[in-house]
Structure formats: C-alpha cells, structure tokens
Amino acid sequence: MLKTLLYVDENLAASIALRFTAYLNNFIPLSLFIVHVEQPDEKDQVGSGWIQRAWEEGVGANGKRVVDRMLRTENIDCPLAGRPKIFVGNRTEEIMYELRSGSYQLYIEGYLNTADPEQFYRFISSPLYSQAPCPVLMVKNLSISKKCALLCADSVDSKELVEKSMEILGDSTFGFDIVYFKFKENEQLVTLDREEGGKNLVEAETFLAGTGKTADNVVVLSGTPEQVGDYLKDYALVASTLPSRKSMRMATLANSLSSVLLVH
C-alpha cells in the first residue's frame, strides 16, 4: 500500500481532494493519513510555559473539529491508517517535517484551478512542492477516468518522468498514455507523426516498458498550452516533472483541468 499524506482544511479544495483520494484508492491501494495545520497569528499567542501549552491545545482542538467535520461531511470510502495529525505552527514547516519523519510516498493537496500560470507557478515552486521528499499530487478536479497521461516534451528527462511516476502508479490498475507536447501557435490542435517526438519519446516508451508497462496510446501534439491543456482534461491525472517558470509545459499544466502528479 502507498503511504500517503493528505492535507485537509475546511474548504472546497480539500473537499474535492478528499473525494478524489477515495476514487484513487480504487486504483492504487492507499495507506492514508490526514494532516491539518492551524496557523495562528503571532498576536494571538499568549504567555509561555503552561499557559502557552494550554493555548496550543485549544488551537489544536479547533483543528481537530475542522478535520472531523470534513470527514463526516465527505464520508469518503477510504479507511484511514491512523488518527488525523493536527499541528499548530507554520503550515509548510509542519507538513515538510511530517513528510520527512513519516517516510511518506505521496503527498496530496487540493488546488482550485484558476488557469492563471503565474499563480500556478507560485504554488508549484513553493518550498513545500519543490523540496518535498516525495511526489506531490495537486487535485484540481474530480475527473472520473481510468487513464493517466505522462506529459513529455523536448525539455523533459524521460527517465526521471517515467521511473518516478511509476513509483506511484506502477502497481495501479490505471491505463497509461504518453502525450508529447510540441509548442506551436496553431489555430487548432494538430496531431503529428510519432517520429516528431524524437529521441525523448523513444526513451519514454523504452523506460515505460522497462517497468513492465505499455502505453495504450502515444500521441505527439502540436499546439498552444491552452489547446493541449484542454486535451488533457479527461485524464484522471497528468504526471509531469517540475516545469520551469517560462516552460510551455508549465502553462499547459496550469490550463489543464486534470489533477497533476509532480515528480522529481
């Protein structure tokens, strides 16, 4: 089972993430843990010693109520592997510590898609995403699909993409497509011959075969990030290495409604 940490708060993003995680469990058996961090303002902190501890316990109790309400509301069909973990402090620091100390294999968090590349990049370049010790799944939407896409491009390390993705998805019952993206300002999305994917595409197929998997479909797409992002919307999730800020792949992931599995 895949040891997984899911961040829960009392908002729509967490609600979608909870439901998608339960759906994911049908394809990848998860050992699921819940985490929530209460981030009080410094001005709200009082005293020291036992007064400080009592205050932290009160804040933590509020966090537990938040998580309990969300779990009751969503009532997901995915058993938890332990009691929810409630922390008080800096959200990024607490989650990073838990990921490292708990040796998790996957971190999941909800993200309400805005199709704003700058906002998306700020999110994925944050310390939590760029320095996480395991792959991160950004849940954007509850896409009911039995297929995942591996997003390749000229700048992608095919070996890293395939091998890291298969550490998460290799034992799943998902089907896989390889989608190779070549940027061009076309009026509409164009499908190119597979040879246009070049060495990187051949390597991606070879590495995937080396994991015991075969792509159901291999497609080379020529178009804009908006066009390719729309093409990807019907996948359960899209796996990608971390893109750079000016990468067309980054803009594609930002424009896609599909959830994104970031590996590094």
mmCIF file of C-alpha atoms in Angstrom:
data_model
loop_
_atom_site.group_PDB
_atom_site.id
_atom_site.type_symbol
_atom_site.label_atom_id
_atom_site.label_comp_id
_atom_site.label_asym_id
_atom_site.label_seq_id
_atom_site.Cartn_x
_atom_site.Cartn_y
_atom_site.Cartn_z
ATOM 1 C CA MET A 1 0.000 0.000 0.000
ATOM 2 C CA LEU A 2 1.159 3.513 -0.804
ATOM 3 C CA LYS A 3 1.807 5.527 2.351
ATOM 4 C CA THR A 4 0.012 8.804 1.622
ATOM 5 C CA LEU A 5 -0.440 12.103 3.451
ATOM 6 C CA LEU A 6 -3.482 14.197 2.546
ATOM 7 C CA TYR A 7 -3.845 17.792 3.673
ATOM 8 C CA VAL A 8 -7.346 18.703 4.860
ATOM 9 C CA ASP A 9 -8.833 22.087 5.621
ATOM 10 C CA GLU A 10 -12.416 23.294 5.713
ATOM 11 C CA ASN A 11 -12.712 24.469 2.113
ATOM 12 C CA LEU A 12 -13.776 23.358 -1.358
ATOM 13 C CA ALA A 13 -10.253 22.396 -2.453
ATOM 14 C CA ALA A 14 -9.931 19.939 0.439
ATOM 15 C CA SER A 15 -13.420 18.584 -0.221
ATOM 16 C CA ILE A 16 -12.507 17.753 -3.824
ATOM 17 C CA ALA A 17 -9.154 16.317 -2.722
ATOM 18 C CA LEU A 18 -10.861 14.008 -0.219
ATOM 19 C CA ARG A 19 -13.264 12.682 -2.816
ATOM 20 C CA PHE A 20 -10.564 12.257 -5.449
ATOM 21 C CA THR A 21 -8.341 10.417 -2.968
ATOM 22 C CA ALA A 22 -11.149 7.956 -2.275
ATOM 23 C CA TYR A 23 -11.507 7.460 -6.041
ATOM 24 C CA LEU A 24 -7.746 6.996 -6.385
ATOM 25 C CA ASN A 25 -7.863 4.283 -3.734
ATOM 26 C CA ASN A 26 -9.871 2.147 -6.163
ATOM 27 C CA PHE A 27 -6.842 2.022 -8.463
ATOM 28 C CA ILE A 28 -3.948 2.360 -6.002
ATOM 29 C CA PRO A 29 -4.459 0.915 -2.516
ATOM 30 C CA LEU A 30 -3.532 3.730 -0.149
ATOM 31 C CA SER A 31 -2.366 3.734 3.433
ATOM 32 C CA LEU A 32 -3.973 7.107 4.064
ATOM 33 C CA PHE A 33 -3.091 9.624 6.749
ATOM 34 C CA ILE A 34 -4.732 13.024 7.213
ATOM 35 C CA VAL A 35 -2.886 16.165 8.271
ATOM 36 C CA HIS A 36 -4.121 19.637 9.227
ATOM 37 C CA VAL A 37 -2.148 22.655 10.429
ATOM 38 C CA GLU A 38 -3.574 25.518 12.452
ATOM 39 C CA GLN A 39 -1.621 28.705 11.684
ATOM 40 C CA PRO A 40 -2.458 31.283 14.387
ATOM 41 C CA ASP A 41 -1.344 34.882 14.108
ATOM 42 C CA GLU A 42 1.575 35.785 16.346
ATOM 43 C CA LYS A 43 -0.575 38.418 18.041
ATOM 44 C CA ASP A 44 -2.961 35.658 19.117
ATOM 45 C CA GLN A 45 -0.272 33.798 21.054
ATOM 46 C CA VAL A 46 -0.276 34.316 24.785
ATOM 47 C CA GLY A 47 2.143 33.739 27.651
ATOM 48 C CA SER A 48 4.666 30.961 27.998
ATOM 49 C CA GLY A 49 5.063 27.675 29.843
ATOM 50 C CA TRP A 50 1.793 26.019 30.807
ATOM 51 C CA ILE A 51 -0.226 28.998 29.541
ATOM 52 C CA GLN A 52 1.347 28.593 26.095
ATOM 53 C CA ARG A 53 0.748 24.833 26.143
ATOM 54 C CA ALA A 54 -2.889 25.309 27.131
ATOM 55 C CA TRP A 55 -3.324 27.831 24.353
ATOM 56 C CA GLU A 56 -1.775 25.454 21.784
ATOM 57 C CA GLU A 57 -4.024 22.634 22.975
ATOM 58 C CA GLY A 58 -7.049 24.860 22.455
ATOM 59 C CA VAL A 59 -5.934 25.822 18.954
ATOM 60 C CA GLY A 60 -5.191 22.172 18.164
ATOM 61 C CA ALA A 61 -8.644 21.145 19.401
ATOM 62 C CA ASN A 62 -10.182 23.590 16.951
ATOM 63 C CA GLY A 63 -8.161 21.994 14.152
ATOM 64 C CA LYS A 64 -9.423 18.563 15.159
ATOM 65 C CA ARG A 65 -13.013 19.825 14.957
ATOM 66 C CA VAL A 66 -12.336 21.148 11.446
ATOM 67 C CA VAL A 67 -10.994 17.792 10.262
ATOM 68 C CA ASP A 68 -13.775 15.812 11.967
ATOM 69 C CA ARG A 69 -16.423 17.986 10.276
ATOM 70 C CA MET A 70 -14.829 17.496 6.849
ATOM 71 C CA LEU A 71 -14.549 13.739 7.280
ATOM 72 C CA ARG A 72 -18.169 13.484 8.418
ATOM 73 C CA THR A 73 -19.363 15.673 5.558
ATOM 74 C CA GLU A 74 -17.476 13.834 2.814
ATOM 75 C CA ASN A 75 -17.717 10.366 4.377
ATOM 76 C CA ILE A 76 -15.159 9.008 1.919
ATOM 77 C CA ASP A 77 -14.916 5.299 1.158
ATOM 78 C CA CYS A 78 -11.243 5.034 2.062
ATOM 79 C CA PRO A 79 -10.252 3.946 5.572
ATOM 80 C CA LEU A 80 -7.650 5.976 7.429
ATOM 81 C CA ALA A 81 -4.436 4.275 8.520
ATOM 82 C CA GLY A 82 -4.319 6.287 11.745
ATOM 83 C CA ARG A 83 -5.836 9.210 13.586
ATOM 84 C CA PRO A 84 -5.642 12.618 11.853
ATOM 85 C CA LYS A 85 -2.472 14.530 12.652
ATOM 86 C CA ILE A 86 -3.158 18.055 13.924
ATOM 87 C CA PHE A 87 -0.301 20.536 14.243
ATOM 88 C CA VAL A 88 -0.038 24.168 15.354
ATOM 89 C CA GLY A 89 2.544 26.346 13.655
ATOM 90 C CA ASN A 90 3.901 27.183 10.211
ATOM 91 C CA ARG A 91 1.999 25.141 7.643
ATOM 92 C CA THR A 92 4.906 24.438 5.289
ATOM 93 C CA GLU A 93 7.349 23.589 8.059
ATOM 94 C CA GLU A 94 4.945 21.249 9.845
ATOM 95 C CA ILE A 95 3.960 19.373 6.684
ATOM 96 C CA MET A 96 7.567 19.062 5.492
ATOM 97 C CA TYR A 97 8.620 17.688 8.880
ATOM 98 C CA GLU A 98 5.792 15.148 8.838
ATOM 99 C CA LEU A 99 6.592 14.063 5.266
ATOM 100 C CA ARG A 100 10.242 13.510 6.116
ATOM 101 C CA SER A 101 9.805 11.894 9.510
ATOM 102 C CA GLY A 102 6.926 9.707 8.347
ATOM 103 C CA SER A 103 8.647 8.465 5.157
ATOM 104 C CA TYR A 104 5.539 9.082 3.053
ATOM 105 C CA GLN A 105 5.497 8.028 -0.581
ATOM 106 C CA LEU A 106 2.917 10.572 -1.754
ATOM 107 C CA TYR A 107 1.556 13.936 -0.622
ATOM 108 C CA ILE A 108 -1.898 15.080 -1.786
ATOM 109 C CA GLU A 109 -3.386 18.558 -1.619
ATOM 110 C CA GLY A 110 -6.348 20.275 -3.239
ATOM 111 C CA TYR A 111 -5.854 23.199 -5.636
ATOM 112 C CA LEU A 112 -8.719 25.235 -7.074
ATOM 113 C CA ASN A 113 -7.770 25.733 -10.691
ATOM 114 C CA THR A 114 -7.662 29.327 -11.935
ATOM 115 C CA ALA A 115 -5.871 28.834 -15.299
ATOM 116 C CA ASP A 116 -3.513 31.597 -14.137
ATOM 117 C CA PRO A 117 0.019 30.381 -14.993
ATOM 118 C CA GLU A 118 1.668 32.810 -12.567
ATOM 119 C CA GLN A 119 -0.436 31.662 -9.629
ATOM 120 C CA PHE A 120 0.075 28.036 -10.600
ATOM 121 C CA TYR A 121 3.845 28.518 -10.822
ATOM 122 C CA ARG A 122 3.999 30.246 -7.435
ATOM 123 C CA PHE A 123 2.208 27.240 -5.997
ATOM 124 C CA ILE A 124 4.406 24.535 -7.530
ATOM 125 C CA SER A 125 7.650 26.449 -6.918
ATOM 126 C CA SER A 126 6.887 26.885 -3.210
ATOM 127 C CA PRO A 127 9.236 25.070 -0.796
ATOM 128 C CA LEU A 128 6.539 22.519 0.002
ATOM 129 C CA TYR A 129 6.228 21.433 -3.624
ATOM 130 C CA SER A 130 9.774 21.914 -4.900
ATOM 131 C CA GLN A 131 11.505 20.407 -1.848
ATOM 132 C CA ALA A 132 9.028 17.717 -0.818
ATOM 133 C CA PRO A 133 10.774 14.358 -0.261
ATOM 134 C CA CYS A 134 8.115 12.560 -2.298
ATOM 135 C CA PRO A 135 5.894 13.206 -5.343
ATOM 136 C CA VAL A 136 3.051 15.684 -4.881
ATOM 137 C CA LEU A 137 -0.455 15.267 -6.290
ATOM 138 C CA MET A 138 -2.343 18.527 -6.892
ATOM 139 C CA VAL A 139 -6.035 17.687 -7.029
ATOM 140 C CA LYS A 140 -7.749 20.168 -9.317
ATOM 141 C CA ASN A 141 -10.885 18.319 -10.244
ATOM 142 C CA LEU A 142 -12.832 15.124 -9.629
ATOM 143 C CA SER A 143 -12.127 13.542 -13.002
ATOM 144 C CA ILE A 144 -13.672 10.081 -13.204
ATOM 145 C CA SER A 145 -11.273 8.398 -15.613
ATOM 146 C CA LYS A 146 -9.363 5.122 -15.745
ATOM 147 C CA LYS A 147 -6.387 6.598 -17.575
ATOM 148 C CA CYS A 148 -3.350 8.714 -16.698
ATOM 149 C CA ALA A 149 -1.093 10.702 -19.007
ATOM 150 C CA LEU A 150 2.684 11.044 -18.878
ATOM 151 C CA LEU A 151 3.460 14.528 -20.205
ATOM 152 C CA CYS A 152 6.666 14.623 -22.245
ATOM 153 C CA ALA A 153 8.399 17.422 -24.130
ATOM 154 C CA ASP A 154 11.820 18.217 -25.561
ATOM 155 C CA SER A 155 12.988 19.557 -22.182
ATOM 156 C CA VAL A 156 11.779 16.585 -20.111
ATOM 157 C CA ASP A 157 14.075 13.959 -18.621
ATOM 158 C CA SER A 158 12.146 10.913 -19.833
ATOM 159 C CA LYS A 159 13.885 8.540 -17.429
ATOM 160 C CA GLU A 160 13.041 10.667 -14.397
ATOM 161 C CA LEU A 161 9.447 11.186 -15.527
ATOM 162 C CA VAL A 162 8.711 7.516 -16.140
ATOM 163 C CA GLU A 163 10.604 5.961 -13.252
ATOM 164 C CA LYS A 164 9.397 8.435 -10.607
ATOM 165 C CA SER A 165 5.817 8.296 -11.891
ATOM 166 C CA MET A 166 5.802 4.513 -11.854
ATOM 167 C CA GLU A 167 6.958 4.511 -8.227
ATOM 168 C CA ILE A 168 3.475 5.888 -7.538
ATOM 169 C CA LEU A 169 1.405 4.495 -10.399
ATOM 170 C CA GLY A 170 3.252 1.315 -11.345
ATOM 171 C CA ASP A 171 1.139 -1.017 -9.199
ATOM 172 C CA SER A 172 -2.102 0.720 -10.086
ATOM 173 C CA THR A 173 -4.776 -0.518 -12.460
ATOM 174 C CA PHE A 174 -4.750 2.727 -14.451
ATOM 175 C CA GLY A 175 -4.087 2.694 -18.175
ATOM 176 C CA PHE A 176 -1.326 4.996 -19.438
ATOM 177 C CA ASP A 177 -0.911 7.298 -22.402
ATOM 178 C CA ILE A 178 2.250 9.162 -23.354
ATOM 179 C CA VAL A 179 1.458 12.694 -24.514
ATOM 180 C CA TYR A 180 4.327 14.528 -26.188
ATOM 181 C CA PHE A 181 3.850 18.299 -26.363
ATOM 182 C CA LYS A 182 5.442 20.499 -29.034
ATOM 183 C CA PHE A 183 4.576 24.182 -28.812
ATOM 184 C CA LYS A 184 3.282 25.980 -31.888
ATOM 185 C CA GLU A 185 0.769 28.764 -32.387
ATOM 186 C CA ASN A 186 -1.725 26.708 -34.371
ATOM 187 C CA GLU A 187 -5.339 27.685 -34.904
ATOM 188 C CA GLN A 188 -6.285 24.251 -33.648
ATOM 189 C CA LEU A 189 -4.544 21.298 -32.040
ATOM 190 C CA VAL A 190 -2.600 19.166 -34.519
ATOM 191 C CA THR A 191 -1.557 15.524 -34.102
ATOM 192 C CA LEU A 192 1.900 14.852 -35.555
ATOM 193 C CA ASP A 193 3.651 11.655 -36.589
ATOM 194 C CA ARG A 194 5.289 9.820 -33.678
ATOM 195 C CA GLU A 195 8.707 10.398 -35.236
ATOM 196 C CA GLU A 196 8.310 14.082 -34.349
ATOM 197 C CA GLY A 197 8.778 13.136 -30.694
ATOM 198 C CA GLY A 198 12.367 12.183 -31.456
ATOM 199 C CA LYS A 199 14.767 10.535 -29.021
ATOM 200 C CA ASN A 200 12.895 11.664 -25.911
ATOM 201 C CA LEU A 201 9.701 9.912 -26.948
ATOM 202 C CA VAL A 202 11.534 6.700 -27.850
ATOM 203 C CA GLU A 203 13.254 6.781 -24.450
ATOM 204 C CA ALA A 204 9.964 7.359 -22.631
ATOM 205 C CA GLU A 205 8.423 4.299 -24.280
ATOM 206 C CA THR A 206 11.547 2.234 -23.563
ATOM 207 C CA PHE A 207 11.672 3.238 -19.891
ATOM 208 C CA LEU A 208 7.954 2.566 -19.503
ATOM 209 C CA ALA A 209 8.394 -0.910 -20.985
ATOM 210 C CA GLY A 210 11.232 -1.443 -18.527
ATOM 211 C CA THR A 211 8.776 -1.015 -15.658
ATOM 212 C CA GLY A 212 6.544 -3.708 -17.123
ATOM 213 C CA LYS A 213 4.001 -1.246 -18.514
ATOM 214 C CA THR A 214 2.956 -0.413 -22.061
ATOM 215 C CA ALA A 215 1.366 2.821 -23.218
ATOM 216 C CA ASP A 216 -2.158 2.324 -24.528
ATOM 217 C CA ASN A 217 -1.726 5.385 -26.728
ATOM 218 C CA VAL A 218 1.239 7.532 -27.754
ATOM 219 C CA VAL A 219 0.439 10.906 -29.252
ATOM 220 C CA VAL A 220 2.535 13.897 -30.347
ATOM 221 C CA LEU A 221 0.559 17.122 -30.106
ATOM 222 C CA SER A 222 1.414 20.455 -31.681
ATOM 223 C CA GLY A 223 -0.402 23.487 -30.321
ATOM 224 C CA THR A 224 -0.677 26.039 -27.552
ATOM 225 C CA PRO A 225 -0.715 25.356 -23.802
ATOM 226 C CA GLU A 226 -4.425 26.132 -23.786
ATOM 227 C CA GLN A 227 -5.144 23.612 -26.540
ATOM 228 C CA VAL A 228 -3.042 20.830 -25.039
ATOM 229 C CA GLY A 229 -4.336 21.610 -21.549
ATOM 230 C CA ASP A 230 -7.872 21.138 -22.822
ATOM 231 C CA TYR A 231 -6.854 17.831 -24.448
ATOM 232 C CA LEU A 232 -5.609 16.563 -21.075
ATOM 233 C CA LYS A 233 -8.807 17.328 -19.168
ATOM 234 C CA ASP A 234 -10.264 13.822 -19.476
ATOM 235 C CA TYR A 235 -7.398 12.048 -17.702
ATOM 236 C CA ALA A 236 -7.627 11.103 -14.029
ATOM 237 C CA LEU A 237 -4.259 12.796 -13.594
ATOM 238 C CA VAL A 238 -1.291 14.030 -15.605
ATOM 239 C CA ALA A 239 2.219 13.114 -14.445
ATOM 240 C CA SER A 240 4.986 15.630 -15.056
ATOM 241 C CA THR A 241 8.412 16.599 -13.831
ATOM 242 C CA LEU A 242 8.633 20.045 -12.232
ATOM 243 C CA PRO A 243 8.495 22.611 -15.053
ATOM 244 C CA SER A 244 10.363 25.907 -15.155
ATOM 245 C CA ARG A 245 8.545 29.224 -14.952
ATOM 246 C CA LYS A 246 8.804 30.040 -18.674
ATOM 247 C CA SER A 247 8.144 26.487 -19.810
ATOM 248 C CA MET A 248 5.196 25.932 -22.141
ATOM 249 C CA ARG A 249 4.654 22.716 -20.183
ATOM 250 C CA MET A 250 4.081 24.763 -17.042
ATOM 251 C CA ALA A 251 1.445 26.824 -18.833
ATOM 252 C CA THR A 252 -0.125 23.607 -20.145
ATOM 253 C CA LEU A 253 -0.455 22.134 -16.659
ATOM 254 C CA ALA A 254 -1.846 25.430 -15.395
ATOM 255 C CA ASN A 255 -4.502 25.415 -18.118
ATOM 256 C CA SER A 256 -5.482 21.766 -17.688
ATOM 257 C CA LEU A 257 -8.423 20.799 -15.503
ATOM 258 C CA SER A 258 -6.804 17.444 -14.717
ATOM 259 C CA SER A 259 -5.073 16.787 -11.437
ATOM 260 C CA VAL A 260 -1.272 16.972 -11.655
ATOM 261 C CA LEU A 261 1.253 14.497 -10.247
ATOM 262 C CA LEU A 262 4.574 16.323 -9.873
ATOM 263 C CA VAL A 263 7.646 14.089 -9.639
ATOM 264 C CA HIS A 264 11.295 14.938 -9.114
#
